[in-house]
Every structure is written in C-alpha cells, then in structure tokens.
Amino acid sequence: MTTQASKLLVILPLVLHIRKINTLHAGSLFHHRGVTLAKTAPKRFLCSTIRPLRTSDGTSDDVSATISHVEGEETYSSCHCNSSILVCGDGDLSYSASISNQLCKRNIALTATVLESKEDHLKVYKNSQSNIDEIMSHGHNVRFGIDATQLQSYFPSYSFNNIRFNFPHWPGKANNRYNRRLLSSFLLSAANVASTVTVALCSKQGGASAVNLQEWRQSWLAAQYAAEAGLLLKRLEPFSPDCYDLSSHRGQDRPFHVGDEPELYTFVRDDWEDGDGTLVPPELQLCVRHELHVLLPHDDFVWDVEGTISQLVPEGIRVEIPIRDRLVTNEGLVEIYLVVYCGEGRALTRAAGDEYQKIVEEEVPMMTGLRLRESRRGRMVSRPFPYVILWNLIEDHLLL
C-alpha cells in the first residue's frame, strides 16, 4: 500500500457524486456553511474493467482485483486490492452500495458492516437484499453483527486505510451524554484498526465549527474525543448525504433529519513519534490554556516568553500568548501570561496540557532566572476547546 493511495482514500466516500466543496480554511472561518453542492450522475464500472489507481505523484499502482466467493457467507472478497475502507453502522447498506462501483474501479476493497444480524437486517430494511447484492456484485464484503465500538475484536490492527461512520447515534432516544460515549468508544476502537477515520455528523453536532463556548459545550466534542484516541482533526467540510437513503432511525426503516449543514470530519493518526507528523491549520486545532504568573525584577523587563515555552513542549504543539497583564502584589510586580497550547500536529488532551504546564513551571525559572508566583502554581489547565473560539472567550472577559 502506498502513501499516495492512503491519502486518496480520504476523499473516496464522496466520489459517487462529484461535488464542488470549499474545505474550511483560515480565510473562510465561519463561511463554509451553505456551500452549494453540484452533483453529477455516477458512471457504472465493473471490476473486470478496473484501471490502475492514479496516485498524486502521477504514478500508478497496477494491482488487479481478484474476486472470490466465500462458501456459506453472503460476502465476496477483493483479494489483491491496494487499499481498503471499512464502513460502520451503514443502516440499510445503501451508502456502501452507492460507492461500491467507484471503489471497485479504483481497486479499493470495501467492507460494509451493520450492527444487526443478517436475519434481523433483512426483516427491518426493505432494500437490504438489493443493497447486499449491489455491494457483492463489485467484489466487496458485507458483514453483520459488527459493533463499531469493538472493531479490534473483529479486525487486526491497522487492517484498513480508512474507516467511515455516517451519522452515528445511540440506539433509541438519547441525550448528548450517550451519543458522546458512543462517538468516543468508536474513535478509540477505530484508531486501532485504521490510520484515517471519517465521521459524518449533523449540523453543529461535532463542535468544530462552534462560534462560542456554549455551542462547543453543547456539541458532541468530536475533536476532543478524537484526541483522546490519538487522532488529529485534519479536515472539516460540508457533506451532503443525498446519494443514499437515510433509512435507519432508532432501528427502524425510516428516514431521519441531519439538519441544513451536516459536516464531514476527517481524523488522522498522530504520527509524530514515527517522524511523519501532519500539520493542520489553526482553525482546526484543539487547545488548552493556563495562566503563568511571573515576578518581574523591574518595570521595563522584557523576555521572549513564547519562544522560551515553545522550546519546552513537544514538536507538533504550537504555543501562543494572546494576552498578558500586569499587577502589583505584596510579592512584587507580576506579569500574567495567558499560555495557550494548540494541537497543530499532535493530538492534544487535557492530561497532556497538564504535563506541559508542569514542565514550563519547573523549567522557566531555571532558564530565565525569573521567579514564579507560588500561589498560582500547579493549577490544572482548562478543558480542551477549539482554537476558533479563543478570541470569543477573551472578548467575553472569560480569560484573565
């Protein structure tokens, strides 16, 4: 499997309908919603006419797909595909059916899974068998009874390039607490069997496009739970599910609503320990913060606080000092810095932030000769929050 082929897998779930999508970037921080998606009718390809997968550098992986029927199972397997994708919780299997021919064309093996047993699935969903047939006709696998929160129980480590879960939801009526638990458990599980994890969520559900602290706290905190699984949010873009049937609502064969602006989250493994880290733009970064109280020797004393702290944190963590303030105390003149750690290329958790703060409070006095205000040492860092709401917090006087 090539690195280029792995990168291409990130966009494969959207190839059935070619769309013009404006990916979230710094210049359009809160203007990625409402993007018009242009659809084109899909072409049908058979595995017998598969062409080599063209990689980003212009080379090709000329790997042919050999289709073999597994006796006694309702599956096929593409034995020599150069890449693979796992779809979890696929309702009536219509999403997997809709992308199966395009994946076949690109020599990419698909494993479509649902939680129900095959017997129950056929009873609940009227299009179950036709979707199974469509997936199988292109040489792909269909598996039943697969719990998306226990993927390591069914599949070997890193056996897929990409895992996809569209609109996960706790069975039955549930509040955010249960849905967060489901999302967290899925991400922890998926991180063990794939390098890229893609999740489609309803409007504002994931929290990455929150504009204030309230929206973030009311969301499913997708980036936070991904970080706890060692995953980094690499891309956030609009998603239109009109290429398949939204047919699984509380375990029944009926549609559900995803809001006006559903979003597609792409997470990648934190590979800094392997020397192959990915950097993401500030608007996708997860952050934690704390205050650093330093006793200054005199009024005009200046030191490179941001540069000093940057030397103390691991590569892949960006340090920002957005505001500072001074006050006179009984200990002397104190300068207060708001220290923000940002997960630019490394999955950032609150526990990791606490470790960085501890190192900073121990090392800064030794590196600079400055004393810290003892009464303000050793406090926990904040809970993680998206970088995009940092200045909203500052403007609302919630910081310093």
Short mmCIF file of N, CA and C in Angstrom, two decimals, residues 138-302:
data_model
loop_
_atom_site.label_atom_id
_atom_site.label_comp_id
_atom_site.label_asym_id
_atom_site.label_seq_id
_atom_site.Cartn_x
_atom_site.Cartn_y
_atom_site.Cartn_z
N HIS A 138 -19.71 -6.08 -6.92
CA HIS A 138 -18.46 -5.39 -7.22
C HIS A 138 -17.29 -5.98 -6.43
N GLY A 139 -17.49 -7.15 -5.86
CA GLY A 139 -16.39 -7.85 -5.21
C GLY A 139 -16.09 -7.42 -3.79
N HIS A 140 -17.05 -6.81 -3.11
CA HIS A 140 -16.80 -6.31 -1.76
C HIS A 140 -17.43 -7.21 -0.70
N ASN A 141 -17.13 -6.91 0.55
CA ASN A 141 -17.61 -7.71 1.68
C ASN A 141 -18.78 -7.05 2.40
N VAL A 142 -19.67 -7.87 2.92
CA VAL A 142 -20.75 -7.42 3.79
C VAL A 142 -20.69 -8.27 5.06
N ARG A 143 -20.65 -7.60 6.23
CA ARG A 143 -20.59 -8.34 7.49
C ARG A 143 -21.65 -7.81 8.44
N PHE A 144 -22.27 -8.73 9.15
CA PHE A 144 -23.35 -8.41 10.08
C PHE A 144 -22.90 -8.64 11.51
N GLY A 145 -23.60 -8.01 12.46
CA GLY A 145 -23.28 -8.19 13.87
C GLY A 145 -21.96 -7.57 14.28
N ILE A 146 -21.56 -6.47 13.64
CA ILE A 146 -20.29 -5.82 13.94
C ILE A 146 -20.54 -4.58 14.80
N ASP A 147 -20.01 -4.60 16.01
CA ASP A 147 -20.12 -3.48 16.95
C ASP A 147 -19.00 -2.49 16.63
N ALA A 148 -19.37 -1.27 16.23
CA ALA A 148 -18.38 -0.27 15.81
C ALA A 148 -17.52 0.22 16.97
N THR A 149 -17.90 -0.09 18.21
CA THR A 149 -17.08 0.31 19.36
C THR A 149 -16.13 -0.80 19.80
N GLN A 150 -16.13 -1.91 19.08
CA GLN A 150 -15.27 -3.04 19.41
C GLN A 150 -14.60 -3.59 18.16
N LEU A 151 -14.16 -2.72 17.29
CA LEU A 151 -13.63 -3.15 15.99
C LEU A 151 -12.39 -4.03 16.12
N GLN A 152 -11.59 -3.80 17.15
CA GLN A 152 -10.39 -4.60 17.32
C GLN A 152 -10.70 -6.05 17.63
N SER A 153 -11.95 -6.32 18.01
CA SER A 153 -12.36 -7.71 18.26
C SER A 153 -12.62 -8.47 16.97
N TYR A 154 -12.82 -7.74 15.88
CA TYR A 154 -13.16 -8.37 14.61
C TYR A 154 -12.05 -8.27 13.57
N PHE A 155 -11.21 -7.23 13.69
CA PHE A 155 -10.22 -6.97 12.65
C PHE A 155 -8.83 -6.78 13.25
N PRO A 156 -7.79 -7.18 12.53
CA PRO A 156 -6.41 -6.98 13.01
C PRO A 156 -6.05 -5.50 13.07
N SER A 157 -4.99 -5.18 13.79
CA SER A 157 -4.54 -3.80 13.90
C SER A 157 -4.18 -3.22 12.54
N TYR A 158 -4.67 -2.00 12.29
CA TYR A 158 -4.37 -1.25 11.07
C TYR A 158 -4.62 -2.07 9.81
N SER A 159 -5.75 -2.74 9.79
CA SER A 159 -6.09 -3.56 8.63
C SER A 159 -6.84 -2.78 7.56
N PHE A 160 -7.17 -1.49 7.85
CA PHE A 160 -7.87 -0.65 6.88
C PHE A 160 -7.14 0.69 6.74
N ASN A 161 -7.24 1.26 5.55
CA ASN A 161 -6.71 2.60 5.35
C ASN A 161 -7.66 3.65 5.91
N ASN A 162 -8.96 3.39 5.77
CA ASN A 162 -9.96 4.38 6.17
C ASN A 162 -11.16 3.68 6.78
N ILE A 163 -11.69 4.27 7.86
CA ILE A 163 -12.94 3.80 8.46
C ILE A 163 -13.94 4.93 8.40
N ARG A 164 -15.15 4.61 7.97
CA ARG A 164 -16.19 5.63 7.78
C ARG A 164 -17.41 5.29 8.62
N PHE A 165 -17.97 6.28 9.32
CA PHE A 165 -19.19 6.11 10.09
C PHE A 165 -20.05 7.34 9.83
N ASN A 166 -21.18 7.14 9.16
CA ASN A 166 -22.08 8.25 8.85
C ASN A 166 -23.17 8.39 9.91
N PHE A 167 -23.24 9.54 10.52
CA PHE A 167 -24.29 9.89 11.48
C PHE A 167 -24.50 8.84 12.57
N PRO A 168 -23.46 8.57 13.35
CA PRO A 168 -23.63 7.64 14.47
C PRO A 168 -24.64 8.19 15.47
N HIS A 169 -25.37 7.29 16.10
CA HIS A 169 -26.36 7.71 17.09
C HIS A 169 -26.65 6.56 18.03
N TRP A 170 -26.76 6.89 19.31
CA TRP A 170 -27.09 5.89 20.32
C TRP A 170 -28.46 5.28 19.99
N PRO A 171 -28.63 3.97 20.15
CA PRO A 171 -29.93 3.33 19.84
C PRO A 171 -31.06 3.96 20.63
N GLY A 172 -32.15 4.28 19.96
CA GLY A 172 -33.30 4.87 20.62
C GLY A 172 -33.08 6.35 20.91
N LYS A 173 -33.94 6.93 21.70
CA LYS A 173 -33.85 8.34 22.05
C LYS A 173 -32.79 8.51 23.11
N ALA A 174 -31.84 9.44 22.87
CA ALA A 174 -30.73 9.60 23.81
C ALA A 174 -30.27 11.05 23.84
N ASN A 175 -29.67 11.44 24.98
CA ASN A 175 -29.12 12.79 25.08
C ASN A 175 -27.65 12.78 24.67
N ASN A 176 -27.01 13.95 24.78
CA ASN A 176 -25.62 14.08 24.34
C ASN A 176 -24.67 13.15 25.09
N ARG A 177 -24.97 12.88 26.35
CA ARG A 177 -24.06 12.06 27.15
C ARG A 177 -23.88 10.68 26.53
N TYR A 178 -24.95 10.06 26.09
CA TYR A 178 -24.86 8.73 25.49
C TYR A 178 -24.23 8.79 24.09
N ASN A 179 -24.57 9.82 23.33
CA ASN A 179 -24.00 9.93 22.00
C ASN A 179 -22.51 10.25 22.05
N ARG A 180 -22.11 11.04 23.04
CA ARG A 180 -20.67 11.29 23.22
C ARG A 180 -19.95 10.00 23.58
N ARG A 181 -20.58 9.20 24.42
CA ARG A 181 -19.97 7.92 24.79
C ARG A 181 -19.81 7.02 23.57
N LEU A 182 -20.83 7.00 22.73
CA LEU A 182 -20.76 6.20 21.50
C LEU A 182 -19.63 6.70 20.60
N LEU A 183 -19.57 8.02 20.37
CA LEU A 183 -18.55 8.57 19.49
C LEU A 183 -17.16 8.32 20.05
N SER A 184 -16.99 8.53 21.34
CA SER A 184 -15.69 8.30 21.97
C SER A 184 -15.26 6.85 21.83
N SER A 185 -16.17 5.92 22.12
CA SER A 185 -15.84 4.50 22.04
C SER A 185 -15.51 4.09 20.61
N PHE A 186 -16.25 4.64 19.65
CA PHE A 186 -15.96 4.34 18.24
C PHE A 186 -14.58 4.83 17.84
N LEU A 187 -14.25 6.07 18.20
CA LEU A 187 -12.96 6.64 17.81
C LEU A 187 -11.80 5.87 18.45
N LEU A 188 -11.95 5.49 19.70
CA LEU A 188 -10.91 4.70 20.37
C LEU A 188 -10.72 3.36 19.67
N SER A 189 -11.82 2.76 19.26
CA SER A 189 -11.77 1.48 18.58
C SER A 189 -11.20 1.62 17.18
N ALA A 190 -11.67 2.62 16.44
CA ALA A 190 -11.25 2.82 15.05
C ALA A 190 -9.77 3.14 14.95
N ALA A 191 -9.25 3.88 15.94
CA ALA A 191 -7.84 4.26 15.90
C ALA A 191 -6.91 3.05 15.95
N ASN A 192 -7.45 1.91 16.41
CA ASN A 192 -6.64 0.69 16.49
C ASN A 192 -6.56 -0.06 15.18
N VAL A 193 -7.47 0.21 14.25
CA VAL A 193 -7.51 -0.61 13.04
C VAL A 193 -7.40 0.20 11.75
N ALA A 194 -7.21 1.53 11.85
CA ALA A 194 -7.06 2.35 10.64
C ALA A 194 -6.25 3.60 10.94
N SER A 195 -5.64 4.16 9.92
CA SER A 195 -4.86 5.39 10.07
C SER A 195 -5.68 6.64 9.82
N THR A 196 -6.82 6.49 9.14
CA THR A 196 -7.71 7.61 8.86
C THR A 196 -9.14 7.23 9.25
N VAL A 197 -9.82 8.13 9.94
CA VAL A 197 -11.20 7.88 10.38
C VAL A 197 -12.05 9.06 9.94
N THR A 198 -13.14 8.76 9.24
CA THR A 198 -14.03 9.79 8.72
C THR A 198 -15.42 9.63 9.32
N VAL A 199 -15.96 10.73 9.85
CA VAL A 199 -17.26 10.69 10.52
C VAL A 199 -18.14 11.81 9.99
N ALA A 200 -19.34 11.48 9.55
CA ALA A 200 -20.32 12.49 9.15
C ALA A 200 -21.23 12.77 10.34
N LEU A 201 -21.42 14.05 10.66
CA LEU A 201 -22.25 14.44 11.79
C LEU A 201 -23.26 15.51 11.36
N CYS A 202 -24.37 15.58 12.08
CA CYS A 202 -25.41 16.55 11.78
C CYS A 202 -24.92 17.98 12.04
N SER A 203 -25.70 18.94 11.60
CA SER A 203 -25.33 20.35 11.76
C SER A 203 -24.96 20.68 13.20
N LYS A 204 -23.78 21.26 13.37
CA LYS A 204 -23.27 21.75 14.67
C LYS A 204 -23.03 20.63 15.68
N GLN A 205 -23.25 19.39 15.30
CA GLN A 205 -23.17 18.29 16.24
C GLN A 205 -21.75 18.04 16.74
N GLY A 206 -20.77 18.15 15.84
CA GLY A 206 -19.39 17.81 16.21
C GLY A 206 -18.69 18.87 17.03
N GLY A 207 -19.07 20.13 16.87
CA GLY A 207 -18.49 21.20 17.67
C GLY A 207 -17.32 21.94 17.06
N ALA A 208 -16.72 21.43 15.99
CA ALA A 208 -15.54 22.06 15.42
C ALA A 208 -15.84 23.42 14.80
N SER A 209 -17.07 23.63 14.39
CA SER A 209 -17.44 24.92 13.80
C SER A 209 -18.20 25.80 14.79
N ALA A 210 -18.07 25.49 16.07
CA ALA A 210 -18.72 26.32 17.10
C ALA A 210 -18.18 27.74 17.06
N VAL A 211 -19.02 28.71 17.39
CA VAL A 211 -18.60 30.10 17.38
C VAL A 211 -18.46 30.66 18.80
N ASN A 212 -18.83 29.88 19.79
CA ASN A 212 -18.67 30.32 21.17
C ASN A 212 -18.60 29.11 22.08
N LEU A 213 -18.31 29.36 23.35
CA LEU A 213 -18.12 28.28 24.31
C LEU A 213 -19.39 27.48 24.52
N GLN A 214 -20.54 28.14 24.50
CA GLN A 214 -21.80 27.44 24.70
C GLN A 214 -22.05 26.41 23.60
N GLU A 215 -21.84 26.80 22.34
CA GLU A 215 -22.03 25.86 21.24
C GLU A 215 -21.08 24.68 21.36
N TRP A 216 -19.84 24.95 21.75
CA TRP A 216 -18.87 23.88 21.91
C TRP A 216 -19.30 22.91 23.00
N ARG A 217 -19.71 23.42 24.14
CA ARG A 217 -20.09 22.57 25.27
C ARG A 217 -21.36 21.77 25.00
N GLN A 218 -22.22 22.28 24.13
CA GLN A 218 -23.46 21.58 23.81
C GLN A 218 -23.28 20.55 22.69
N SER A 219 -22.11 20.51 22.10
CA SER A 219 -21.85 19.60 20.99
C SER A 219 -21.41 18.23 21.50
N TRP A 220 -21.05 17.35 20.56
CA TRP A 220 -20.55 16.02 20.91
C TRP A 220 -19.05 16.02 21.16
N LEU A 221 -18.38 17.18 21.03
CA LEU A 221 -16.95 17.32 21.35
C LEU A 221 -16.09 16.34 20.53
N ALA A 222 -16.37 16.27 19.23
CA ALA A 222 -15.73 15.26 18.39
C ALA A 222 -14.21 15.35 18.42
N ALA A 223 -13.65 16.55 18.26
CA ALA A 223 -12.20 16.69 18.23
C ALA A 223 -11.56 16.30 19.55
N GLN A 224 -12.25 16.59 20.66
CA GLN A 224 -11.72 16.23 21.98
C GLN A 224 -11.62 14.72 22.15
N TYR A 225 -12.67 14.00 21.77
CA TYR A 225 -12.64 12.54 21.91
C TYR A 225 -11.69 11.91 20.90
N ALA A 226 -11.54 12.54 19.75
CA ALA A 226 -10.57 12.04 18.78
C ALA A 226 -9.15 12.16 19.34
N ALA A 227 -8.86 13.28 19.97
CA ALA A 227 -7.54 13.48 20.55
C ALA A 227 -7.24 12.44 21.62
N GLU A 228 -8.24 12.08 22.40
CA GLU A 228 -8.04 11.06 23.43
C GLU A 228 -7.77 9.70 22.82
N ALA A 229 -8.12 9.54 21.54
CA ALA A 229 -7.82 8.30 20.82
C ALA A 229 -6.53 8.43 20.00
N GLY A 230 -5.83 9.55 20.15
CA GLY A 230 -4.60 9.75 19.40
C GLY A 230 -4.82 10.20 17.98
N LEU A 231 -5.99 10.80 17.71
CA LEU A 231 -6.34 11.25 16.36
C LEU A 231 -6.39 12.77 16.30
N LEU A 232 -6.06 13.29 15.14
CA LEU A 232 -6.00 14.73 14.91
C LEU A 232 -7.01 15.10 13.84
N LEU A 233 -7.78 16.16 14.07
CA LEU A 233 -8.73 16.63 13.07
C LEU A 233 -7.97 17.27 11.92
N LYS A 234 -7.99 16.64 10.77
CA LYS A 234 -7.23 17.13 9.61
C LYS A 234 -8.08 17.96 8.66
N ARG A 235 -9.35 17.65 8.56
CA ARG A 235 -10.19 18.37 7.60
C ARG A 235 -11.64 18.40 8.09
N LEU A 236 -12.31 19.51 7.80
CA LEU A 236 -13.73 19.68 8.10
C LEU A 236 -14.37 20.29 6.87
N GLU A 237 -15.41 19.64 6.36
CA GLU A 237 -16.04 20.12 5.13
C GLU A 237 -17.53 19.79 5.13
N PRO A 238 -18.30 20.49 4.31
CA PRO A 238 -19.73 20.18 4.21
C PRO A 238 -19.93 18.79 3.63
N PHE A 239 -21.03 18.18 3.99
CA PHE A 239 -21.35 16.85 3.49
C PHE A 239 -22.82 16.78 3.12
N SER A 240 -23.10 16.26 1.94
CA SER A 240 -24.49 16.09 1.50
C SER A 240 -24.77 14.60 1.36
N PRO A 241 -25.72 14.06 2.13
CA PRO A 241 -26.00 12.63 2.09
C PRO A 241 -27.04 12.22 1.07
N ASP A 242 -27.24 13.02 0.02
CA ASP A 242 -28.33 12.74 -0.90
C ASP A 242 -28.03 11.62 -1.88
N CYS A 243 -26.84 10.99 -1.77
CA CYS A 243 -26.51 9.90 -2.70
C CYS A 243 -26.98 8.55 -2.17
N TYR A 244 -27.58 8.52 -0.98
CA TYR A 244 -28.05 7.24 -0.44
C TYR A 244 -29.23 7.49 0.48
N ASP A 245 -29.81 6.42 1.01
CA ASP A 245 -31.01 6.52 1.84
C ASP A 245 -30.66 6.69 3.31
N LEU A 246 -31.15 7.75 3.92
CA LEU A 246 -31.03 7.91 5.37
C LEU A 246 -32.18 7.12 6.00
N SER A 247 -31.96 5.82 6.17
CA SER A 247 -33.10 4.94 6.43
C SER A 247 -33.08 4.25 7.78
N SER A 248 -32.16 4.63 8.66
CA SER A 248 -32.11 3.93 9.95
C SER A 248 -32.37 4.92 11.08
N HIS A 249 -33.62 5.01 11.50
CA HIS A 249 -34.00 5.91 12.58
C HIS A 249 -34.46 5.09 13.77
N ARG A 250 -33.60 5.04 14.81
CA ARG A 250 -33.91 4.27 16.02
C ARG A 250 -34.22 2.81 15.69
N GLY A 251 -33.42 2.26 14.78
CA GLY A 251 -33.55 0.84 14.45
C GLY A 251 -34.70 0.50 13.53
N GLN A 252 -35.34 1.52 12.95
CA GLN A 252 -36.45 1.26 12.03
C GLN A 252 -36.10 1.76 10.64
N ASP A 253 -36.80 1.25 9.65
CA ASP A 253 -36.54 1.61 8.26
C ASP A 253 -37.31 2.88 7.90
N ARG A 254 -36.86 4.00 8.45
CA ARG A 254 -37.47 5.28 8.14
C ARG A 254 -36.41 6.37 8.22
N PRO A 255 -36.59 7.47 7.49
CA PRO A 255 -35.55 8.50 7.39
C PRO A 255 -35.40 9.30 8.67
N PHE A 256 -34.29 10.01 8.77
CA PHE A 256 -34.04 10.90 9.89
C PHE A 256 -33.45 12.20 9.33
N HIS A 257 -33.51 13.25 10.14
CA HIS A 257 -33.06 14.57 9.70
C HIS A 257 -31.63 14.81 10.15
N VAL A 258 -30.84 15.42 9.27
CA VAL A 258 -29.44 15.70 9.60
C VAL A 258 -29.16 17.20 9.67
N GLY A 259 -30.20 18.02 9.58
CA GLY A 259 -30.02 19.46 9.63
C GLY A 259 -29.65 20.04 8.27
N ASP A 260 -29.52 21.35 8.23
CA ASP A 260 -29.25 22.03 6.97
C ASP A 260 -27.79 21.94 6.53
N GLU A 261 -26.89 21.77 7.47
CA GLU A 261 -25.46 21.85 7.15
C GLU A 261 -24.68 20.73 7.82
N PRO A 262 -24.93 19.47 7.47
CA PRO A 262 -24.13 18.38 8.03
C PRO A 262 -22.67 18.52 7.62
N GLU A 263 -21.77 17.97 8.44
CA GLU A 263 -20.35 18.16 8.22
C GLU A 263 -19.61 16.82 8.23
N LEU A 264 -18.51 16.79 7.50
CA LEU A 264 -17.69 15.60 7.39
C LEU A 264 -16.37 15.87 8.10
N TYR A 265 -16.08 15.07 9.12
CA TYR A 265 -14.84 15.19 9.90
C TYR A 265 -13.86 14.12 9.45
N THR A 266 -12.64 14.52 9.14
CA THR A 266 -11.59 13.56 8.79
C THR A 266 -10.49 13.64 9.83
N PHE A 267 -10.27 12.54 10.51
CA PHE A 267 -9.24 12.44 11.54
C PHE A 267 -8.11 11.54 11.05
N VAL A 268 -6.89 11.89 11.43
CA VAL A 268 -5.73 11.06 11.10
C VAL A 268 -4.96 10.74 12.36
N ARG A 269 -4.22 9.66 12.31
CA ARG A 269 -3.41 9.27 13.45
C ARG A 269 -2.29 10.28 13.70
N ASP A 270 -2.01 10.54 14.97
CA ASP A 270 -0.89 11.37 15.38
C ASP A 270 0.39 10.56 15.16
N ASP A 271 1.18 10.93 14.12
CA ASP A 271 2.35 10.15 13.75
C ASP A 271 3.67 10.83 14.09
N TRP A 272 3.65 11.76 15.02
CA TRP A 272 4.89 12.47 15.33
C TRP A 272 5.95 11.54 15.92
N GLU A 273 5.53 10.54 16.65
CA GLU A 273 6.50 9.61 17.22
C GLU A 273 7.21 8.84 16.12
N ASP A 274 6.57 8.70 14.95
CA ASP A 274 7.18 7.99 13.82
C ASP A 274 7.91 8.95 12.88
N GLY A 275 7.95 10.24 13.24
CA GLY A 275 8.65 11.20 12.42
C GLY A 275 7.90 11.61 11.16
N ASP A 276 6.61 11.37 11.11
CA ASP A 276 5.83 11.68 9.90
C ASP A 276 4.56 12.42 10.29
N GLY A 277 4.72 13.52 11.04
CA GLY A 277 3.57 14.22 11.55
C GLY A 277 2.86 15.06 10.51
N THR A 278 1.57 15.30 10.76
CA THR A 278 0.73 16.13 9.90
C THR A 278 0.44 17.44 10.61
N LEU A 279 0.57 18.56 9.91
CA LEU A 279 0.23 19.85 10.48
C LEU A 279 -1.14 20.28 9.98
N VAL A 280 -1.95 20.83 10.87
CA VAL A 280 -3.29 21.29 10.49
C VAL A 280 -3.37 22.79 10.76
N PRO A 281 -4.23 23.51 10.03
CA PRO A 281 -4.34 24.96 10.21
C PRO A 281 -4.95 25.31 11.57
N PRO A 282 -4.72 26.53 12.04
CA PRO A 282 -5.21 26.92 13.37
C PRO A 282 -6.69 26.68 13.58
N GLU A 283 -7.52 26.91 12.55
CA GLU A 283 -8.96 26.81 12.76
C GLU A 283 -9.44 25.38 13.01
N LEU A 284 -8.56 24.40 12.85
CA LEU A 284 -8.92 23.02 13.16
C LEU A 284 -8.22 22.51 14.41
N GLN A 285 -7.44 23.35 15.05
CA GLN A 285 -6.64 22.92 16.19
C GLN A 285 -7.45 22.93 17.49
N LEU A 286 -7.16 21.95 18.32
CA LEU A 286 -7.73 21.87 19.66
C LEU A 286 -6.72 22.46 20.64
N CYS A 287 -7.20 23.18 21.65
CA CYS A 287 -6.30 23.90 22.54
C CYS A 287 -6.64 23.65 24.01
N VAL A 288 -5.67 23.92 24.87
CA VAL A 288 -5.88 24.06 26.31
C VAL A 288 -5.12 25.30 26.75
N ARG A 289 -5.45 25.85 27.90
CA ARG A 289 -4.83 27.10 28.33
C ARG A 289 -4.57 27.09 29.83
N HIS A 290 -3.64 27.95 30.24
CA HIS A 290 -3.42 28.20 31.67
C HIS A 290 -2.74 29.55 31.81
N GLU A 291 -2.71 30.07 33.01
CA GLU A 291 -2.03 31.32 33.28
C GLU A 291 -0.64 31.04 33.85
N LEU A 292 0.31 31.89 33.49
CA LEU A 292 1.65 31.83 34.06
C LEU A 292 1.92 33.17 34.72
N HIS A 293 2.15 33.17 36.04
CA HIS A 293 2.37 34.39 36.80
C HIS A 293 3.86 34.51 37.12
N VAL A 294 4.51 35.53 36.55
CA VAL A 294 5.95 35.71 36.68
C VAL A 294 6.26 37.01 37.42
N LEU A 295 7.13 36.95 38.42
CA LEU A 295 7.57 38.13 39.15
C LEU A 295 8.69 38.81 38.36
N LEU A 296 8.47 40.06 37.95
CA LEU A 296 9.45 40.79 37.16
C LEU A 296 10.41 41.56 38.06
N PRO A 297 11.68 41.62 37.68
CA PRO A 297 12.66 42.36 38.51
C PRO A 297 12.48 43.87 38.44
N HIS A 298 11.95 44.41 37.30
CA HIS A 298 11.71 45.85 37.17
C HIS A 298 10.69 46.10 36.06
N ASP A 299 10.21 47.32 35.96
CA ASP A 299 9.10 47.66 35.06
C ASP A 299 9.41 47.42 33.59
N ASP A 300 10.63 47.69 33.15
CA ASP A 300 10.93 47.60 31.73
C ASP A 300 11.57 46.27 31.34
N PHE A 301 11.41 45.27 32.17
CA PHE A 301 11.99 43.96 31.86
C PHE A 301 11.18 43.29 30.74
N VAL A 302 11.90 42.76 29.75
CA VAL A 302 11.27 42.09 28.61
C VAL A 302 11.96 40.75 28.38
#
